[in-house]
DNA sequence: AATGCTATCAACCGCAGCTAA
DNA sequence: TTTAGCTGCGGTTGATAGCAT
């Protein structure tokens, strides 16, 4: 219904964030936890709208974000999930805990889309097949959303099995800790963000997983969209700072209800269950072998 | 070395959906 | 039931780094 007027207000700063602004934002989140974004500009004095603050945190400052090139494994998973879910980047991102939906979206638009077109142009199945392939990647009409949500878990399981079985030589489960061990390929301002992330070390507390009671001020913490600010936000911090704690990505509720972020247990469940039941109850969704894209 | 082109990605915009009053 | 407030999501844009000429 109503739209927040924040971004239209005069005096609201736009454009790239400065390290100082990042620090202010991180300090705020350190104290209050993510969420209640509306209060951020007024509380911190940041001349940014709430959306900008949320976006900055979600896509950049949030601990546990993996930067740098996508692995083949990730690429295949994205291709497969995109075929299954359409352009629901948040849902797709929930299966790649260390990637933001923005990252995945950008990667799809800049790399994968072109790659697929290229391969289509190369005549894999002919132009018609290529067109059909691309068309099949159009998101489904809204009316199908609810029904498809119910199938997402099952289809994602199948996608995972397919994607993982294609490359048995590489780790079969996305391993945040392992990924974190890999140095970023690109040194940008992200390095500053890393430094900021280190500031959060003081935020982490032994014994409680480093979690700070953070969601009390978040009006949406209990909403359907599942802010889940305290628990998962802490988890992500743990991933970055511990390097050994596997985490999932639900800190600001970006993971839809039917496609929850996955912890290690979730991954195990996802795979074990899928393997164990051999697709029992699996909705009949045609799964293409993504290997033919590469 | 200068210029133009391309690729990348951070950030913005506007809509949708949810909750609370 | 209606309306306002707020957050989340996906599409798009703009700045700029990197590469080619």
PDB file of N, CA, C and O in Angstrom, chain A residues 165-230:
ATOM      1  N   UNK A 165      26.004 -33.910  -8.448  1.00  0.00           N
ATOM      2  CA  UNK A 165      26.490 -35.161  -9.020  1.00  0.00           C
ATOM      3  C   UNK A 165      27.280 -34.927 -10.294  1.00  0.00           C
ATOM      4  O   UNK A 165      28.008 -35.781 -10.747  1.00  0.00           O
ATOM      5  N   UNK A 166      27.127 -33.728 -10.833  1.00  0.00           N
ATOM      6  CA  UNK A 166      27.849 -33.439 -12.068  1.00  0.00           C
ATOM      7  C   UNK A 166      29.322 -33.210 -11.825  1.00  0.00           C
ATOM      8  O   UNK A 166      30.133 -33.321 -12.696  1.00  0.00           O
ATOM      9  N   UNK A 167      29.635 -32.797 -10.660  1.00  0.00           N
ATOM     10  CA  UNK A 167      31.012 -32.444 -10.393  1.00  0.00           C
ATOM     11  C   UNK A 167      31.448 -33.069  -9.086  1.00  0.00           C
ATOM     12  O   UNK A 167      31.645 -32.421  -8.089  1.00  0.00           O
ATOM     13  N   UNK A 168      31.604 -34.347  -9.129  1.00  0.00           N
ATOM     14  CA  UNK A 168      31.895 -35.080  -7.901  1.00  0.00           C
ATOM     15  C   UNK A 168      33.279 -34.772  -7.368  1.00  0.00           C
ATOM     16  O   UNK A 168      33.570 -35.005  -6.208  1.00  0.00           O
ATOM     17  N   UNK A 169      34.118 -34.231  -8.209  1.00  0.00           N
ATOM     18  CA  UNK A 169      35.488 -33.983  -7.779  1.00  0.00           C
ATOM     19  C   UNK A 169      35.581 -32.764  -6.885  1.00  0.00           C
ATOM     20  O   UNK A 169      36.512 -32.628  -6.123  1.00  0.00           O
ATOM     21  N   UNK A 170      34.609 -31.901  -7.003  1.00  0.00           N
ATOM     22  CA  UNK A 170      34.614 -30.715  -6.168  1.00  0.00           C
ATOM     23  C   UNK A 170      33.753 -30.973  -4.958  1.00  0.00           C
ATOM     24  O   UNK A 170      32.968 -31.909  -4.945  1.00  0.00           O
ATOM     25  N   UNK A 171      33.931 -30.159  -3.923  1.00  0.00           N
ATOM     26  CA  UNK A 171      33.096 -30.354  -2.737  1.00  0.00           C
ATOM     27  C   UNK A 171      31.638 -30.407  -3.138  1.00  0.00           C
ATOM     28  O   UNK A 171      31.180 -29.597  -3.938  1.00  0.00           O
ATOM     29  N   UNK A 172      30.915 -31.350  -2.566  1.00  0.00           N
ATOM     30  CA  UNK A 172      29.556 -31.568  -3.014  1.00  0.00           C
ATOM     31  C   UNK A 172      28.540 -30.705  -2.309  1.00  0.00           C
ATOM     32  O   UNK A 172      27.413 -30.643  -2.716  1.00  0.00           O
ATOM     33  N   UNK A 173      28.944 -30.094  -1.258  1.00  0.00           N
ATOM     34  CA  UNK A 173      28.025 -29.221  -0.559  1.00  0.00           C
ATOM     35  C   UNK A 173      28.694 -27.867  -0.424  1.00  0.00           C
ATOM     36  O   UNK A 173      29.868 -27.798  -0.087  1.00  0.00           O
ATOM     37  N   UNK A 174      27.979 -26.834  -0.733  1.00  0.00           N
ATOM     38  CA  UNK A 174      28.566 -25.521  -0.530  1.00  0.00           C
ATOM     39  C   UNK A 174      29.084 -25.400   0.889  1.00  0.00           C
ATOM     40  O   UNK A 174      28.335 -25.600   1.842  1.00  0.00           O
ATOM     41  N   UNK A 175      30.320 -25.124   1.026  1.00  0.00           N
ATOM     42  CA  UNK A 175      30.934 -25.060   2.334  1.00  0.00           C
ATOM     43  C   UNK A 175      31.380 -23.643   2.622  1.00  0.00           C
ATOM     44  O   UNK A 175      32.455 -23.229   2.229  1.00  0.00           O
ATOM     45  N   UNK A 176      30.572 -22.942   3.338  1.00  0.00           N
ATOM     46  CA  UNK A 176      30.925 -21.570   3.650  1.00  0.00           C
ATOM     47  C   UNK A 176      32.290 -21.434   4.271  1.00  0.00           C
ATOM     48  O   UNK A 176      33.050 -20.550   3.930  1.00  0.00           O
ATOM     49  N   UNK A 177      32.601 -22.344   5.163  1.00  0.00           N
ATOM     50  CA  UNK A 177      33.887 -22.195   5.827  1.00  0.00           C
ATOM     51  C   UNK A 177      35.017 -22.381   4.837  1.00  0.00           C
ATOM     52  O   UNK A 177      36.006 -21.659   4.871  1.00  0.00           O
ATOM     53  N   UNK A 178      34.865 -23.353   3.952  1.00  0.00           N
ATOM     54  CA  UNK A 178      35.894 -23.573   2.958  1.00  0.00           C
ATOM     55  C   UNK A 178      35.984 -22.393   2.012  1.00  0.00           C
ATOM     56  O   UNK A 178      37.065 -21.945   1.639  1.00  0.00           O
ATOM     57  N   UNK A 179      34.832 -21.904   1.650  1.00  0.00           N
ATOM     58  CA  UNK A 179      34.818 -20.789   0.729  1.00  0.00           C
ATOM     59  C   UNK A 179      35.460 -19.572   1.360  1.00  0.00           C
ATOM     60  O   UNK A 179      36.167 -18.817   0.712  1.00  0.00           O
ATOM     61  N   UNK A 180      35.209 -19.427   2.624  1.00  0.00           N
ATOM     62  CA  UNK A 180      35.762 -18.267   3.301  1.00  0.00           C
ATOM     63  C   UNK A 180      37.266 -18.335   3.381  1.00  0.00           C
ATOM     64  O   UNK A 180      37.942 -17.319   3.462  1.00  0.00           O
ATOM     65  N   UNK A 181      37.758 -19.552   3.356  1.00  0.00           N
ATOM     66  CA  UNK A 181      39.200 -19.698   3.446  1.00  0.00           C
ATOM     67  C   UNK A 181      39.875 -19.199   2.179  1.00  0.00           C
ATOM     68  O   UNK A 181      41.020 -18.795   2.197  1.00  0.00           O
ATOM     69  N   UNK A 182      39.130 -19.233   1.080  1.00  0.00           N
ATOM     70  CA  UNK A 182      39.699 -18.790  -0.177  1.00  0.00           C
ATOM     71  C   UNK A 182      39.809 -17.278  -0.188  1.00  0.00           C
ATOM     72  O   UNK A 182      38.875 -16.582   0.164  1.00  0.00           O
ATOM     73  N   UNK A 183      40.949 -16.770  -0.593  1.00  0.00           N
ATOM     74  CA  UNK A 183      41.105 -15.327  -0.623  1.00  0.00           C
ATOM     75  C   UNK A 183      40.256 -14.726  -1.713  1.00  0.00           C
ATOM     76  O   UNK A 183      40.061 -15.335  -2.754  1.00  0.00           O
ATOM     77  N   UNK A 184      39.718 -13.555  -1.482  1.00  0.00           N
ATOM     78  CA  UNK A 184      38.951 -12.897  -2.515  1.00  0.00           C
ATOM     79  C   UNK A 184      39.826 -12.618  -3.718  1.00  0.00           C
ATOM     80  O   UNK A 184      41.001 -12.271  -3.581  1.00  0.00           O
ATOM     81  N   UNK A 185      39.239 -12.789  -4.880  1.00  0.00           N
ATOM     82  CA  UNK A 185      40.013 -12.613  -6.088  1.00  0.00           C
ATOM     83  C   UNK A 185      40.184 -11.154  -6.438  1.00  0.00           C
ATOM     84  O   UNK A 185      41.035 -10.765  -7.197  1.00  0.00           O
ATOM     85  N   UNK A 186      39.344 -10.361  -5.869  1.00  0.00           N
ATOM     86  CA  UNK A 186      39.325  -8.984  -6.273  1.00  0.00           C
ATOM     87  C   UNK A 186      39.417  -8.091  -5.049  1.00  0.00           C
ATOM     88  O   UNK A 186      38.675  -8.268  -4.095  1.00  0.00           O
ATOM     89  N   UNK A 187      40.312  -7.202  -5.032  1.00  0.00           N
ATOM     90  CA  UNK A 187      40.410  -6.304  -3.905  1.00  0.00           C
ATOM     91  C   UNK A 187      39.808  -4.965  -4.266  1.00  0.00           C
ATOM     92  O   UNK A 187      40.367  -4.202  -5.014  1.00  0.00           O
ATOM     93  N   UNK A 188      38.633  -4.736  -3.743  1.00  0.00           N
ATOM     94  CA  UNK A 188      37.979  -3.465  -3.980  1.00  0.00           C
ATOM     95  C   UNK A 188      37.729  -2.852  -2.629  1.00  0.00           C
ATOM     96  O   UNK A 188      38.387  -3.192  -1.658  1.00  0.00           O
ATOM     97  N   UNK A 189      36.758  -1.986  -2.559  1.00  0.00           N
ATOM     98  CA  UNK A 189      36.387  -1.423  -1.273  1.00  0.00           C
ATOM     99  C   UNK A 189      35.900  -2.516  -0.354  1.00  0.00           C
ATOM    100  O   UNK A 189      35.810  -2.326   0.849  1.00  0.00           O
ATOM    101  N   UNK A 190      35.649  -3.677  -0.925  1.00  0.00           N
ATOM    102  CA  UNK A 190      35.250  -4.803  -0.087  1.00  0.00           C
ATOM    103  C   UNK A 190      36.268  -5.034   1.012  1.00  0.00           C
ATOM    104  O   UNK A 190      35.930  -5.477   2.099  1.00  0.00           O
ATOM    105  N   UNK A 191      37.518  -4.742   0.714  1.00  0.00           N
ATOM    106  CA  UNK A 191      38.521  -4.945   1.744  1.00  0.00           C
ATOM    107  C   UNK A 191      38.231  -4.059   2.944  1.00  0.00           C
ATOM    108  O   UNK A 191      38.475  -4.429   4.084  1.00  0.00           O
ATOM    109  N   UNK A 192      37.690  -2.904   2.676  1.00  0.00           N
ATOM    110  CA  UNK A 192      37.298  -2.039   3.776  1.00  0.00           C
ATOM    111  C   UNK A 192      36.148  -2.660   4.542  1.00  0.00           C
ATOM    112  O   UNK A 192      36.089  -2.594   5.764  1.00  0.00           O
ATOM    113  N   UNK A 193      35.261  -3.267   3.783  1.00  0.00           N
ATOM    114  CA  UNK A 193      34.129  -3.931   4.423  1.00  0.00           C
ATOM    115  C   UNK A 193      34.625  -5.078   5.285  1.00  0.00           C
ATOM    116  O   UNK A 193      34.092  -5.348   6.355  1.00  0.00           O
ATOM    117  N   UNK A 194      35.652  -5.752   4.786  1.00  0.00           N
ATOM    118  CA  UNK A 194      36.225  -6.828   5.587  1.00  0.00           C
ATOM    119  C   UNK A 194      36.763  -6.273   6.901  1.00  0.00           C
ATOM    120  O   UNK A 194      36.607  -6.873   7.959  1.00  0.00           O
ATOM    121  N   UNK A 195      37.387  -5.137   6.773  1.00  0.00           N
ATOM    122  CA  UNK A 195      37.897  -4.525   7.988  1.00  0.00           C
ATOM    123  C   UNK A 195      36.764  -4.191   8.942  1.00  0.00           C
ATOM    124  O   UNK A 195      36.856  -4.411  10.141  1.00  0.00           O
ATOM    125  N   UNK A 196      35.711  -3.682   8.359  1.00  0.00           N
ATOM    126  CA  UNK A 196      34.557  -3.364   9.183  1.00  0.00           C
ATOM    127  C   UNK A 196      34.021  -4.628   9.826  1.00  0.00           C
ATOM    128  O   UNK A 196      33.666  -4.642  11.001  1.00  0.00           O
ATOM    129  N   UNK A 197      34.011  -5.688   9.024  1.00  0.00           N
ATOM    130  CA  UNK A 197      33.507  -6.954   9.565  1.00  0.00           C
ATOM    131  C   UNK A 197      34.343  -7.375  10.764  1.00  0.00           C
ATOM    132  O   UNK A 197      33.827  -7.953  11.720  1.00  0.00           O
ATOM    133  N   UNK A 198      35.631  -7.063  10.667  1.00  0.00           N
ATOM    134  CA  UNK A 198      36.483  -7.449  11.793  1.00  0.00           C
ATOM    135  C   UNK A 198      36.110  -6.686  13.055  1.00  0.00           C
ATOM    136  O   UNK A 198      36.310  -7.153  14.174  1.00  0.00           O
ATOM    137  N   UNK A 199      35.587  -5.478  12.816  1.00  0.00           N
ATOM    138  CA  UNK A 199      35.158  -4.707  13.973  1.00  0.00           C
ATOM    139  C   UNK A 199      34.086  -5.446  14.752  1.00  0.00           C
ATOM    140  O   UNK A 199      33.903  -5.239  15.944  1.00  0.00           O
ATOM    141  N   UNK A 200      33.393  -6.304  14.016  1.00  0.00           N
ATOM    142  CA  UNK A 200      32.298  -7.028  14.652  1.00  0.00           C
ATOM    143  C   UNK A 200      32.818  -8.095  15.596  1.00  0.00           C
ATOM    144  O   UNK A 200      32.042  -8.687  16.348  1.00  0.00           O
ATOM    145  N   UNK A 201      34.113  -8.331  15.543  1.00  0.00           N
ATOM    146  CA  UNK A 201      34.639  -9.382  16.402  1.00  0.00           C
ATOM    147  C   UNK A 201      34.296  -9.100  17.858  1.00  0.00           C
ATOM    148  O   UNK A 201      34.029 -10.005  18.637  1.00  0.00           O
ATOM    149  N   UNK A 202      34.316  -7.838  18.200  1.00  0.00           N
ATOM    150  CA  UNK A 202      33.967  -7.478  19.553  1.00  0.00           C
ATOM    151  C   UNK A 202      32.513  -7.735  19.871  1.00  0.00           C
ATOM    152  O   UNK A 202      32.104  -7.805  21.015  1.00  0.00           O
ATOM    153  N   UNK A 203      31.780  -7.876  18.788  1.00  0.00           N
ATOM    154  CA  UNK A 203      30.342  -8.106  18.913  1.00  0.00           C
ATOM    155  C   UNK A 203      30.084  -9.570  19.242  1.00  0.00           C
ATOM    156  O   UNK A 203      29.128  -9.910  19.893  1.00  0.00           O
ATOM    157  N   UNK A 204      30.960 -10.412  18.731  1.00  0.00           N
ATOM    158  CA  UNK A 204      30.772 -11.824  18.929  1.00  0.00           C
ATOM    159  C   UNK A 204      31.118 -12.193  20.359  1.00  0.00           C
ATOM    160  O   UNK A 204      32.107 -11.757  20.905  1.00  0.00           O
ATOM    161  N   UNK A 205      30.265 -12.991  20.915  1.00  0.00           N
ATOM    162  CA  UNK A 205      30.517 -13.392  22.287  1.00  0.00           C
ATOM    163  C   UNK A 205      30.601 -14.895  22.383  1.00  0.00           C
ATOM    164  O   UNK A 205      29.722 -15.590  21.890  1.00  0.00           O
ATOM    165  N   UNK A 206      31.646 -15.378  22.996  1.00  0.00           N
ATOM    166  CA  UNK A 206      31.762 -16.827  23.161  1.00  0.00           C
ATOM    167  C   UNK A 206      30.617 -17.338  24.021  1.00  0.00           C
ATOM    168  O   UNK A 206      30.167 -16.639  24.913  1.00  0.00           O
ATOM    169  N   UNK A 207      30.209 -18.555  23.722  1.00  0.00           N
ATOM    170  CA  UNK A 207      29.183 -19.163  24.557  1.00  0.00           C
ATOM    171  C   UNK A 207      27.805 -19.081  23.945  1.00  0.00           C
ATOM    172  O   UNK A 207      27.053 -20.029  23.965  1.00  0.00           O
ATOM    173  N   UNK A 208      27.500 -17.939  23.380  1.00  0.00           N
ATOM    174  CA  UNK A 208      26.193 -17.816  22.764  1.00  0.00           C
ATOM    175  C   UNK A 208      26.328 -17.775  21.263  1.00  0.00           C
ATOM    176  O   UNK A 208      25.437 -17.326  20.555  1.00  0.00           O
ATOM    177  N   UNK A 209      27.441 -18.255  20.775  1.00  0.00           N
ATOM    178  CA  UNK A 209      27.647 -18.259  19.342  1.00  0.00           C
ATOM    179  C   UNK A 209      27.932 -16.874  18.821  1.00  0.00           C
ATOM    180  O   UNK A 209      27.917 -16.616  17.639  1.00  0.00           O
ATOM    181  N   UNK A 210      28.216 -15.986  19.741  1.00  0.00           N
ATOM    182  CA  UNK A 210      28.527 -14.648  19.320  1.00  0.00           C
ATOM    183  C   UNK A 210      27.294 -13.821  19.036  1.00  0.00           C
ATOM    184  O   UNK A 210      27.368 -12.737  18.523  1.00  0.00           O
ATOM    185  N   UNK A 211      26.168 -14.363  19.392  1.00  0.00           N
ATOM    186  CA  UNK A 211      24.935 -13.672  19.058  1.00  0.00           C
ATOM    187  C   UNK A 211      24.616 -12.598  20.077  1.00  0.00           C
ATOM    188  O   UNK A 211      24.764 -12.772  21.270  1.00  0.00           O
ATOM    189  N   UNK A 212      24.146 -11.534  19.533  1.00  0.00           N
ATOM    190  CA  UNK A 212      23.689 -10.459  20.378  1.00  0.00           C
ATOM    191  C   UNK A 212      22.181 -10.405  20.235  1.00  0.00           C
ATOM    192  O   UNK A 212      21.662 -10.539  19.150  1.00  0.00           O
ATOM    193  N   UNK A 213      21.523 -10.227  21.347  1.00  0.00           N
ATOM    194  CA  UNK A 213      20.081 -10.060  21.263  1.00  0.00           C
ATOM    195  C   UNK A 213      19.822  -8.814  20.454  1.00  0.00           C
ATOM    196  O   UNK A 213      20.136  -7.716  20.858  1.00  0.00           O
ATOM    197  N   UNK A 214      19.293  -9.035  19.269  1.00  0.00           N
ATOM    198  CA  UNK A 214      19.313  -7.914  18.352  1.00  0.00           C
ATOM    199  C   UNK A 214      17.986  -7.557  17.741  1.00  0.00           C
ATOM    200  O   UNK A 214      17.820  -6.503  17.195  1.00  0.00           O
ATOM    201  N   UNK A 215      17.037  -8.430  17.858  1.00  0.00           N
ATOM    202  CA  UNK A 215      15.845  -8.202  17.064  1.00  0.00           C
ATOM    203  C   UNK A 215      14.726  -7.539  17.836  1.00  0.00           C
ATOM    204  O   UNK A 215      13.629  -7.381  17.339  1.00  0.00           O
ATOM    205  N   UNK A 216      15.025  -7.184  19.060  1.00  0.00           N
ATOM    206  CA  UNK A 216      13.949  -6.647  19.868  1.00  0.00           C
ATOM    207  C   UNK A 216      13.382  -5.376  19.246  1.00  0.00           C
ATOM    208  O   UNK A 216      12.220  -5.076  19.377  1.00  0.00           O
ATOM    209  N   UNK A 217      14.230  -4.676  18.571  1.00  0.00           N
ATOM    210  CA  UNK A 217      13.773  -3.429  17.987  1.00  0.00           C
ATOM    211  C   UNK A 217      13.252  -3.591  16.591  1.00  0.00           C
ATOM    212  O   UNK A 217      12.946  -2.616  15.932  1.00  0.00           O
ATOM    213  N   UNK A 218      13.194  -4.807  16.143  1.00  0.00           N
ATOM    214  CA  UNK A 218      12.757  -5.021  14.775  1.00  0.00           C
ATOM    215  C   UNK A 218      11.281  -5.340  14.716  1.00  0.00           C
ATOM    216  O   UNK A 218      10.855  -6.395  15.167  1.00  0.00           O
ATOM    217  N   UNK A 219      10.509  -4.448  14.173  1.00  0.00           N
ATOM    218  CA  UNK A 219       9.073  -4.668  14.131  1.00  0.00           C
ATOM    219  C   UNK A 219       8.698  -5.828  13.236  1.00  0.00           C
ATOM    220  O   UNK A 219       7.641  -6.402  13.375  1.00  0.00           O
ATOM    221  N   UNK A 220       9.581  -6.188  12.342  1.00  0.00           N
ATOM    222  CA  UNK A 220       9.216  -7.243  11.407  1.00  0.00           C
ATOM    223  C   UNK A 220       9.802  -8.577  11.801  1.00  0.00           C
ATOM    224  O   UNK A 220       9.744  -9.530  11.060  1.00  0.00           O
ATOM    225  N   UNK A 221      10.404  -8.619  12.982  1.00  0.00           N
ATOM    226  CA  UNK A 221      11.109  -9.837  13.371  1.00  0.00           C
ATOM    227  C   UNK A 221      10.183 -11.033  13.380  1.00  0.00           C
ATOM    228  O   UNK A 221      10.595 -12.145  13.126  1.00  0.00           O
ATOM    229  N   UNK A 222       8.948 -10.822  13.687  1.00  0.00           N
ATOM    230  CA  UNK A 222       8.053 -11.953  13.762  1.00  0.00           C
ATOM    231  C   UNK A 222       7.130 -12.057  12.576  1.00  0.00           C
ATOM    232  O   UNK A 222       6.179 -12.805  12.587  1.00  0.00           O
ATOM    233  N   UNK A 223       7.430 -11.312  11.574  1.00  0.00           N
ATOM    234  CA  UNK A 223       6.530 -11.302  10.431  1.00  0.00           C
ATOM    235  C   UNK A 223       6.656 -12.558   9.610  1.00  0.00           C
ATOM    236  O   UNK A 223       7.563 -13.353   9.791  1.00  0.00           O
ATOM    237  N   UNK A 224       5.759 -12.716   8.723  1.00  0.00           N
ATOM    238  CA  UNK A 224       5.763 -13.894   7.859  1.00  0.00           C
ATOM    239  C   UNK A 224       7.026 -13.931   7.035  1.00  0.00           C
ATOM    240  O   UNK A 224       7.604 -14.966   6.787  1.00  0.00           O
ATOM    241  N   UNK A 225       7.447 -12.765   6.620  1.00  0.00           N
ATOM    242  CA  UNK A 225       8.645 -12.738   5.794  1.00  0.00           C
ATOM    243  C   UNK A 225       9.862 -13.151   6.591  1.00  0.00           C
ATOM    244  O   UNK A 225      10.913 -13.387   6.046  1.00  0.00           O
ATOM    245  N   UNK A 226       9.689 -13.218   7.897  1.00  0.00           N
ATOM    246  CA  UNK A 226      10.703 -13.844   8.727  1.00  0.00           C
ATOM    247  C   UNK A 226      11.994 -13.085   8.803  1.00  0.00           C
ATOM    248  O   UNK A 226      13.016 -13.499   8.281  1.00  0.00           O
ATOM    249  N   UNK A 227      11.964 -12.000   9.465  1.00  0.00           N
ATOM    250  CA  UNK A 227      13.181 -11.228   9.620  1.00  0.00           C
ATOM    251  C   UNK A 227      14.283 -12.077  10.200  1.00  0.00           C
ATOM    252  O   UNK A 227      15.387 -12.099   9.706  1.00  0.00           O
ATOM    253  N   UNK A 228      13.970 -12.792  11.250  1.00  0.00           N
ATOM    254  CA  UNK A 228      14.948 -13.693  11.845  1.00  0.00           C
ATOM    255  C   UNK A 228      16.244 -12.998  12.157  1.00  0.00           C
ATOM    256  O   UNK A 228      17.321 -13.570  12.062  1.00  0.00           O
ATOM    257  N   UNK A 229      16.123 -11.787  12.536  1.00  0.00           N
ATOM    258  CA  UNK A 229      17.309 -10.961  12.664  1.00  0.00           C
ATOM    259  C   UNK A 229      18.339 -11.535  13.608  1.00  0.00           C
ATOM    260  O   UNK A 229      19.498 -11.666  13.258  1.00  0.00           O
ATOM    261  N   UNK A 230      17.904 -11.897  14.783  1.00  0.00           N
ATOM    262  CA  UNK A 230      18.901 -12.240  15.771  1.00  0.00           C
ATOM    263  C   UNK A 230      19.639 -13.520  15.432  1.00  0.00           C
ATOM    264  O   UNK A 230      20.852 -13.539  15.352  1.00  0.00           O
TER     265      UNK A 230
END
